[in-house]
mmCIF file of C-alpha atoms in Angstrom:
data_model
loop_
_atom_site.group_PDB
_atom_site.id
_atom_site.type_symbol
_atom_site.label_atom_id
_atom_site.label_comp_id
_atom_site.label_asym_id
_atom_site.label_seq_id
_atom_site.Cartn_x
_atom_site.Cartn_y
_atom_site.Cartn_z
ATOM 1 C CA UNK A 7 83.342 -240.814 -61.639
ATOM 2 C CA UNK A 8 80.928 -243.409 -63.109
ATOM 3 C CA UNK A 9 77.285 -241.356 -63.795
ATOM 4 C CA UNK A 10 74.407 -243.139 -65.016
ATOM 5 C CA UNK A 11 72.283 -241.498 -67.673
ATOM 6 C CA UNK A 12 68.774 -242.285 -69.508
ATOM 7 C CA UNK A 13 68.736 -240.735 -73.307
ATOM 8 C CA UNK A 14 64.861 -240.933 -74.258
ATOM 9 C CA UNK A 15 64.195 -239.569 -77.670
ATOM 10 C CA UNK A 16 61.620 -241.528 -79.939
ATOM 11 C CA UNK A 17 64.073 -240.505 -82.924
ATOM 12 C CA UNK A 18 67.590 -243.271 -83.549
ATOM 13 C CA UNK A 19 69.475 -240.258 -84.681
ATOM 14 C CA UNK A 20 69.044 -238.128 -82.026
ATOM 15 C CA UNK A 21 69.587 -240.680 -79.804
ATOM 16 C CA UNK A 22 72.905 -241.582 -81.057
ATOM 17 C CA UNK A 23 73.958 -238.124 -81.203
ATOM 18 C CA UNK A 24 72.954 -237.164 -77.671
ATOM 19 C CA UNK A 25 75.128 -240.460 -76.790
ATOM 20 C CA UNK A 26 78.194 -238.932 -78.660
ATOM 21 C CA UNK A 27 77.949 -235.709 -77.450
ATOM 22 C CA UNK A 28 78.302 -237.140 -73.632
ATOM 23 C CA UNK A 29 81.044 -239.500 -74.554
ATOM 24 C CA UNK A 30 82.389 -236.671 -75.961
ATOM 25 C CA UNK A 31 82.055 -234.591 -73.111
ATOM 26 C CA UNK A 32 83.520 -237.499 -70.872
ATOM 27 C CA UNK A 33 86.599 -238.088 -72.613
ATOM 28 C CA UNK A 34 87.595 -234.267 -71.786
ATOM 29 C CA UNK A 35 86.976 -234.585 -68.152
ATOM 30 C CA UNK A 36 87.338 -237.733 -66.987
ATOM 31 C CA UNK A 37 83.355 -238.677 -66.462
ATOM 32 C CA UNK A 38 82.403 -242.222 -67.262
ATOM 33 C CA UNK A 39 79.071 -242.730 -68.070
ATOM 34 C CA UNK A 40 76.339 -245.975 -68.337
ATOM 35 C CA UNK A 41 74.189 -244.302 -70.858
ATOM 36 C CA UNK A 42 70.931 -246.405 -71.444
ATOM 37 C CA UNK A 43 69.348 -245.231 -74.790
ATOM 38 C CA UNK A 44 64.991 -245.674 -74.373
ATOM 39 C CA UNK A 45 62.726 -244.948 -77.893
ATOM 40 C CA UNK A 46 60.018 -243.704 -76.204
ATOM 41 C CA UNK A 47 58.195 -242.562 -72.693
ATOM 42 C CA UNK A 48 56.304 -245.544 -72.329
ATOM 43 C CA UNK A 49 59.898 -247.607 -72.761
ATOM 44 C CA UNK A 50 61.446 -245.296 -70.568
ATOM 45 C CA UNK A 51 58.638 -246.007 -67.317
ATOM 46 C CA UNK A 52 58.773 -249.466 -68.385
ATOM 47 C CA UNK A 53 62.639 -249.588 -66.970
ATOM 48 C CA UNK A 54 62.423 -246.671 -64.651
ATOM 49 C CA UNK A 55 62.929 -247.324 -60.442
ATOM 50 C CA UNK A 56 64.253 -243.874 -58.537
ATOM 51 C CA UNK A 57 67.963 -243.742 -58.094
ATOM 52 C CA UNK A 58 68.267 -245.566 -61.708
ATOM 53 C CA UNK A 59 69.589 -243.115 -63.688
ATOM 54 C CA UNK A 60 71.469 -239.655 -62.253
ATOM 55 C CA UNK A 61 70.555 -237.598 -65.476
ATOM 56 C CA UNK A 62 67.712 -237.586 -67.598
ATOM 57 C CA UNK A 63 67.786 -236.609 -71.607
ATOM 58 C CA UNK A 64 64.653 -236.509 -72.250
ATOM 59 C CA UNK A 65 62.490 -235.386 -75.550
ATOM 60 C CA UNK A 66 59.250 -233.903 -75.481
ATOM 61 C CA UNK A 67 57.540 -234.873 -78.604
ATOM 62 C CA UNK A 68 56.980 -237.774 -78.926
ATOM 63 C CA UNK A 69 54.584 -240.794 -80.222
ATOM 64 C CA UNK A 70 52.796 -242.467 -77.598
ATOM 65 C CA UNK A 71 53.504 -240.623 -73.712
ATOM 66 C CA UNK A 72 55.010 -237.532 -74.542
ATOM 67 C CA UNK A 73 58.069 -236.563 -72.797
ATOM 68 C CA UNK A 74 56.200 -233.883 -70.324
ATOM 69 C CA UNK A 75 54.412 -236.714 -68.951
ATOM 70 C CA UNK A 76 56.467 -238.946 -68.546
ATOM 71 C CA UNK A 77 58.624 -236.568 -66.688
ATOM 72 C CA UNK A 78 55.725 -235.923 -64.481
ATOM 73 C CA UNK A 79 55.360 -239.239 -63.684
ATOM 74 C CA UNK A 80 59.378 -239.237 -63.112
ATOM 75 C CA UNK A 81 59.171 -236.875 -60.580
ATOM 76 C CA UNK A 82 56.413 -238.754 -58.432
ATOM 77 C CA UNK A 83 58.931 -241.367 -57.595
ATOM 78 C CA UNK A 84 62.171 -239.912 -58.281
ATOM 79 C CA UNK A 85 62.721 -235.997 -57.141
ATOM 80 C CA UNK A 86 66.933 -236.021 -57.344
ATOM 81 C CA UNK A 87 67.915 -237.124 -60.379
ATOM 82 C CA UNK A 88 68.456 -234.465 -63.030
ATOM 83 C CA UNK A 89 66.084 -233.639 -65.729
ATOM 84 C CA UNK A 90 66.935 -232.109 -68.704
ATOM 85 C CA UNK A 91 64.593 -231.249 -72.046
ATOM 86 C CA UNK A 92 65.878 -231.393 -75.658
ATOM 87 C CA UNK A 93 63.076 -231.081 -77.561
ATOM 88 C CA UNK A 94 62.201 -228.269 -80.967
ATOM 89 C CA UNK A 95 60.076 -225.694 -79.281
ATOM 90 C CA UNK A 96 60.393 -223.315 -76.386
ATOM 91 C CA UNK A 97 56.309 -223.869 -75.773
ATOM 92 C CA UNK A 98 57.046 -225.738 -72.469
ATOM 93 C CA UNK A 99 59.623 -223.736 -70.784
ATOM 94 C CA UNK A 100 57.167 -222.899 -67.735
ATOM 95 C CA UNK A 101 56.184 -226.647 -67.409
ATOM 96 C CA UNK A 102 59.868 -227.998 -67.369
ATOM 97 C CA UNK A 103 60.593 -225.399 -64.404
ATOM 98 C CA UNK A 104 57.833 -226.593 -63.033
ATOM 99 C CA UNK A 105 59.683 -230.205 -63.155
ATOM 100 C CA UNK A 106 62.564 -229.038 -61.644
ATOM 101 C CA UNK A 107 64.339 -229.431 -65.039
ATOM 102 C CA UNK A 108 67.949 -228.187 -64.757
ATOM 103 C CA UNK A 109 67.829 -227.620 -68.287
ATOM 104 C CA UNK A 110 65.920 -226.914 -71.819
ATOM 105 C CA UNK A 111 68.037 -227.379 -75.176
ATOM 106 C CA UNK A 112 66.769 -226.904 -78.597
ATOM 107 C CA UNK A 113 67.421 -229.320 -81.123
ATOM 108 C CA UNK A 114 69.322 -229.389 -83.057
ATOM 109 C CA UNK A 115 72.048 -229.648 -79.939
ATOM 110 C CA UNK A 116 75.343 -228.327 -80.229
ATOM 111 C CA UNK A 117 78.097 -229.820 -78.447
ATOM 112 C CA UNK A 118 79.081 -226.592 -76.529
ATOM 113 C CA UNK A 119 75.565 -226.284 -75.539
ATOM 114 C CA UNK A 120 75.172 -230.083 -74.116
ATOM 115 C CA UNK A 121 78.408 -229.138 -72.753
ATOM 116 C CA UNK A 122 77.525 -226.026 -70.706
ATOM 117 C CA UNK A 123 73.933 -228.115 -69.343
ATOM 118 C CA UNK A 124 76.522 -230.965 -68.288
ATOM 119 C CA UNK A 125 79.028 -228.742 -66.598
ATOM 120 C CA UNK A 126 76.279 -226.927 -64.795
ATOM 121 C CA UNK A 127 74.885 -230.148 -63.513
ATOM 122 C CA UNK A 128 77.528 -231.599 -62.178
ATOM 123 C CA UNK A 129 78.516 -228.371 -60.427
ATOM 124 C CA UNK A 130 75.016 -228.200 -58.511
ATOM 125 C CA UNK A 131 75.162 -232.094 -58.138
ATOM 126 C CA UNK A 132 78.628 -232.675 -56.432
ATOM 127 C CA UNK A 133 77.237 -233.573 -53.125
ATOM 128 C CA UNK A 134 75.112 -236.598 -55.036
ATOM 129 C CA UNK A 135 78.466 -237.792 -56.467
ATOM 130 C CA UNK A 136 80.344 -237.583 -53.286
ATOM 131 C CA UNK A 137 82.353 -240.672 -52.457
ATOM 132 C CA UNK A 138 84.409 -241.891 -49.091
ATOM 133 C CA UNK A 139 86.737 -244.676 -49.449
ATOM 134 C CA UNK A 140 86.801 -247.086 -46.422
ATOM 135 C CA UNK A 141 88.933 -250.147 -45.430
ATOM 136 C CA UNK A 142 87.231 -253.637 -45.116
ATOM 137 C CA UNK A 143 88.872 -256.417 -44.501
ATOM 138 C CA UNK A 144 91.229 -256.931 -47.303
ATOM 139 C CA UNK A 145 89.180 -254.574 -49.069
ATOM 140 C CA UNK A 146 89.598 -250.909 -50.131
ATOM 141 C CA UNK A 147 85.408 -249.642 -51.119
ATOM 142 C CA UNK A 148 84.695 -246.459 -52.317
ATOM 143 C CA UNK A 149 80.909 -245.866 -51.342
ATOM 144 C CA UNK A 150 78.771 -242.852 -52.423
ATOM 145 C CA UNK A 151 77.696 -240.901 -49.536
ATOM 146 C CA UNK A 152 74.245 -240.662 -50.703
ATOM 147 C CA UNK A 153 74.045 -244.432 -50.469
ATOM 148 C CA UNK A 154 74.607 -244.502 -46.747
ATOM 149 C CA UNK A 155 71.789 -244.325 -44.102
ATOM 150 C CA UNK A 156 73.514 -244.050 -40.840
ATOM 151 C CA UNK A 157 77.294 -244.854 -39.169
ATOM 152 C CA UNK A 158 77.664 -246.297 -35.678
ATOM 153 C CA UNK A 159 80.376 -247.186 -33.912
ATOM 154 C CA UNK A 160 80.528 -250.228 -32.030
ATOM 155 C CA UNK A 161 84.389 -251.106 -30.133
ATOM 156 C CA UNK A 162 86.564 -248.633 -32.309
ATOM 157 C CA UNK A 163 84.925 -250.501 -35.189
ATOM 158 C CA UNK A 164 82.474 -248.282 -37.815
ATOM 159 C CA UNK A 165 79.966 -250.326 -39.206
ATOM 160 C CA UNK A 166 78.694 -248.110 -42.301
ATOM 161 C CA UNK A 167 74.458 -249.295 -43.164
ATOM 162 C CA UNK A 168 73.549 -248.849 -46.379
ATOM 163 C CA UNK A 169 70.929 -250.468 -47.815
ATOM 164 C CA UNK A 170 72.406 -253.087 -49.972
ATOM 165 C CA UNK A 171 74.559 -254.046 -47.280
ATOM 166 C CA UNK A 172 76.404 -253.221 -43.676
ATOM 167 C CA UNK A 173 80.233 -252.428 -44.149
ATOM 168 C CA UNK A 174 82.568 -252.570 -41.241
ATOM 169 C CA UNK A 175 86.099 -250.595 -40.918
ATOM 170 C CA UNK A 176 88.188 -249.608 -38.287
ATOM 171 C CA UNK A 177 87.486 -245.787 -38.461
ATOM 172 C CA UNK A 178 86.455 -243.648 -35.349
ATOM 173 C CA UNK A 179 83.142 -241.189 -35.586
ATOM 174 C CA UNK A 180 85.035 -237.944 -35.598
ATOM 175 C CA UNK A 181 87.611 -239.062 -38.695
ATOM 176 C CA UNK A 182 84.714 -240.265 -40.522
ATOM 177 C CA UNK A 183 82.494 -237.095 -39.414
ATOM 178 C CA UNK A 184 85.373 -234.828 -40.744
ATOM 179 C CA UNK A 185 86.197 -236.609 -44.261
ATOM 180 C CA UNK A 186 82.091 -236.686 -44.693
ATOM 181 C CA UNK A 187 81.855 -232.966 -44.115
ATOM 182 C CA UNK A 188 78.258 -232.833 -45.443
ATOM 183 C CA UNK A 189 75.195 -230.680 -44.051
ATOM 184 C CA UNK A 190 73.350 -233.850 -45.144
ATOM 185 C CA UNK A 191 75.054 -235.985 -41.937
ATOM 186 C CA UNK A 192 73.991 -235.050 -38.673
ATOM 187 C CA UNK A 193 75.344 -236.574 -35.321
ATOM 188 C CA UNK A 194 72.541 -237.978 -33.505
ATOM 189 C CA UNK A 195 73.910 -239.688 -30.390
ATOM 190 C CA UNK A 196 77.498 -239.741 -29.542
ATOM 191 C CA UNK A 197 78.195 -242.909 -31.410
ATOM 192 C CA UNK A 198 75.791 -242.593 -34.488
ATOM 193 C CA UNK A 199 75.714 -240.271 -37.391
ATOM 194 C CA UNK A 200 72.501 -240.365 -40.107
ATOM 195 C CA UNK A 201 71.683 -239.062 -43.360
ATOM 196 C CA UNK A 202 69.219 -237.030 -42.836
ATOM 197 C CA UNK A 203 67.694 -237.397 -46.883
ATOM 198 C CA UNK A 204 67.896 -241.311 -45.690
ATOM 199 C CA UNK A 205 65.204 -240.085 -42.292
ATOM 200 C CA UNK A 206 61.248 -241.449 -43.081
ATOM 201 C CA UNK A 207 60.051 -239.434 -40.084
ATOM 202 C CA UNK A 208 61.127 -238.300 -35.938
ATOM 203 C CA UNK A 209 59.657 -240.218 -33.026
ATOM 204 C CA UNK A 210 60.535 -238.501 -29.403
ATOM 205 C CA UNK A 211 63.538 -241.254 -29.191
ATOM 206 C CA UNK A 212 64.673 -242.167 -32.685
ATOM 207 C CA UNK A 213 64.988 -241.483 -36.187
ATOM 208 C CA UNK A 214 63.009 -243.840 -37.809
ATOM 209 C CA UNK A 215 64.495 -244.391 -41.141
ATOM 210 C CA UNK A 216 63.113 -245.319 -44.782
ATOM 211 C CA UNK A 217 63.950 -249.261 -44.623
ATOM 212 C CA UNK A 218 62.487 -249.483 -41.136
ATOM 213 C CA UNK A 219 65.936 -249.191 -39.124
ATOM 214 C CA UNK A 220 65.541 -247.024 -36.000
ATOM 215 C CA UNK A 221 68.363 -244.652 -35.183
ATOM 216 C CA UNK A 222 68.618 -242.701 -31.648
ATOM 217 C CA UNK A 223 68.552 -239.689 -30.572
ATOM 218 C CA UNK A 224 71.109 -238.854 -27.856
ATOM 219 C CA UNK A 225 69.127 -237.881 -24.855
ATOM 220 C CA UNK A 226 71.756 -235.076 -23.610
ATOM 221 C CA UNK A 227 71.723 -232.726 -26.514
ATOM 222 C CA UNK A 228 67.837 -234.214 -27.945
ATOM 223 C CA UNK A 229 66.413 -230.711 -28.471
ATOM 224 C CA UNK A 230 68.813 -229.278 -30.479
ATOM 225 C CA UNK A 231 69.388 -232.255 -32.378
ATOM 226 C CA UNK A 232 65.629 -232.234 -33.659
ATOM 227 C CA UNK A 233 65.841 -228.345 -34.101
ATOM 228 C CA UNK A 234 69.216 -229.326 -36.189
ATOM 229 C CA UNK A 235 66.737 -231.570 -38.571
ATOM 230 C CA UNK A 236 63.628 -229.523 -38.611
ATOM 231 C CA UNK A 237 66.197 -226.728 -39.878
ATOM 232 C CA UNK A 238 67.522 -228.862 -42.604
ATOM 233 C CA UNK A 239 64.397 -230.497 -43.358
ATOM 234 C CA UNK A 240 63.281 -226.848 -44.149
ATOM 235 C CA UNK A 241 66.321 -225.912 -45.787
ATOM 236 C CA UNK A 242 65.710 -229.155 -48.212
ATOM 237 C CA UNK A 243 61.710 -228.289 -48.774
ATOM 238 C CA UNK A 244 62.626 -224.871 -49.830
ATOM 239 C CA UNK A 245 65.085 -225.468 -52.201
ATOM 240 C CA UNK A 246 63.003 -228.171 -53.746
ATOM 241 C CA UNK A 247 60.421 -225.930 -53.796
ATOM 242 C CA UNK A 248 57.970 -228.975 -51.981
ATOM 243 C CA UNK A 249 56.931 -230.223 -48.781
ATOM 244 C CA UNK A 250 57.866 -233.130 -46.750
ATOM 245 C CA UNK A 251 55.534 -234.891 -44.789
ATOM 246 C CA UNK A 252 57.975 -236.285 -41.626
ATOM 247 C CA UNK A 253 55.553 -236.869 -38.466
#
């Protein structure tokens, strides 16, 4: 499991440490990390495009754009990756639940204690670090399932969109359906199945979805499958404690 991380503390030190302590924590259980290590907030937004980074280490004072805001402006953009505060005060407990930070450690950070936020984390975030391996070609690819925007099958042949690319195998719908096994997925039309996180909004025939691709909706079963969306979609905005605009 390869996780990317941002460390943003405005302090060398603490950076360092915070970097030990996860390459601690991944040598006892098998997580490999890319940690990128940023000196301040303005540094970090300087870098910072959603999906870049699954966790977030990030310090609240400090010089320049404080770590609150730049967290704010995080979460604009960027409303799955995982926050967490290490920081010297308590003060801004309310404001980092407000964030949807999964977590508020108090310097100085103990290892067990970066260990329990970690372990915690990747508990609630298993479905973001979900992977199906597929043949192509020659090739064996292991792609993450929040990466893909829709399946359809085309001759007994799968061709997976994502949006770097379009990957073909020789899979059927109902294999591929089963090893997803994700309340994210829904089946559409007999031969497509789409992410629903991946949907920008619902016409009356299709899915249109966020790079502009338009998916069907099978006209036998269309009712249900919109109730089946408007059910997650509410699902999704409660947990997330937002709202979605999808019309």
């Amino acid at each position: 499991m390869k996780i990317s991380v941002a460390v943003c503390d405005d302090l060398e030190e603490e950076r360092l440490q915070m970097a030990r302590m996860l390459k601690n924590y991944g040598r006892r259980n098998g997580v490999s990390w890319n940690i990128e290590l940023l000196e301040s907030g303005d540094a970090f937004l300087e870098v910072f495009q959603p999906g870049r980074w699954d966790i977030v280490l990030m310090d609240i004072y400090m010089d320049g754009l404080n770590g609150m805001e730049a967290a704010r402006r995080l979460r604009v953009r960027d409303s799955e990756c995982t926050l967490i505060f290490v920081t010297t005060s308590m003060e801004h407990g309310i404001a980092s639940y407000e964030l949807q930070a999964s977590d508020y450690l108090v310097k100085p950070v103990a290892q067990r204690d970066m260990d329990a936020a970690l372990d915690w984390c990747l508990h609630e975030k298993q479905e973001h670090f979900r992977t199906i391996s597929v043949r192509s070609e020659w090739d064996e690819i292991e792609i993450l399932l929040r990466d893909i925007l829709y399946i359809e099958i085309r001759r007994h042949t799968a061709f997976i969109h994502t949006a770097e690319r379009i990957i073909q195998t020789p899979r059927g719908m109902n294999a591929l359906e089963e090893e997803i096994a994700s309340d994210s997925f829904l089946r559409c039309h007999r031969s497509f199945l789409v992410n629903q996180r991946h949907i920008l909004r619902m016409e009356k025939r299709d899915f249109v979805m966020d790079n502009g691709d338009l998916v069907p909706i099978g006209s036998s079963d269309a009712a249900a499958t919109r109730q089946k969306f408007m059910d997650w979609l509410f699902l999704r905005n409660w947990k997330d404690g937002g709202a979605v605009g999808i019309f």
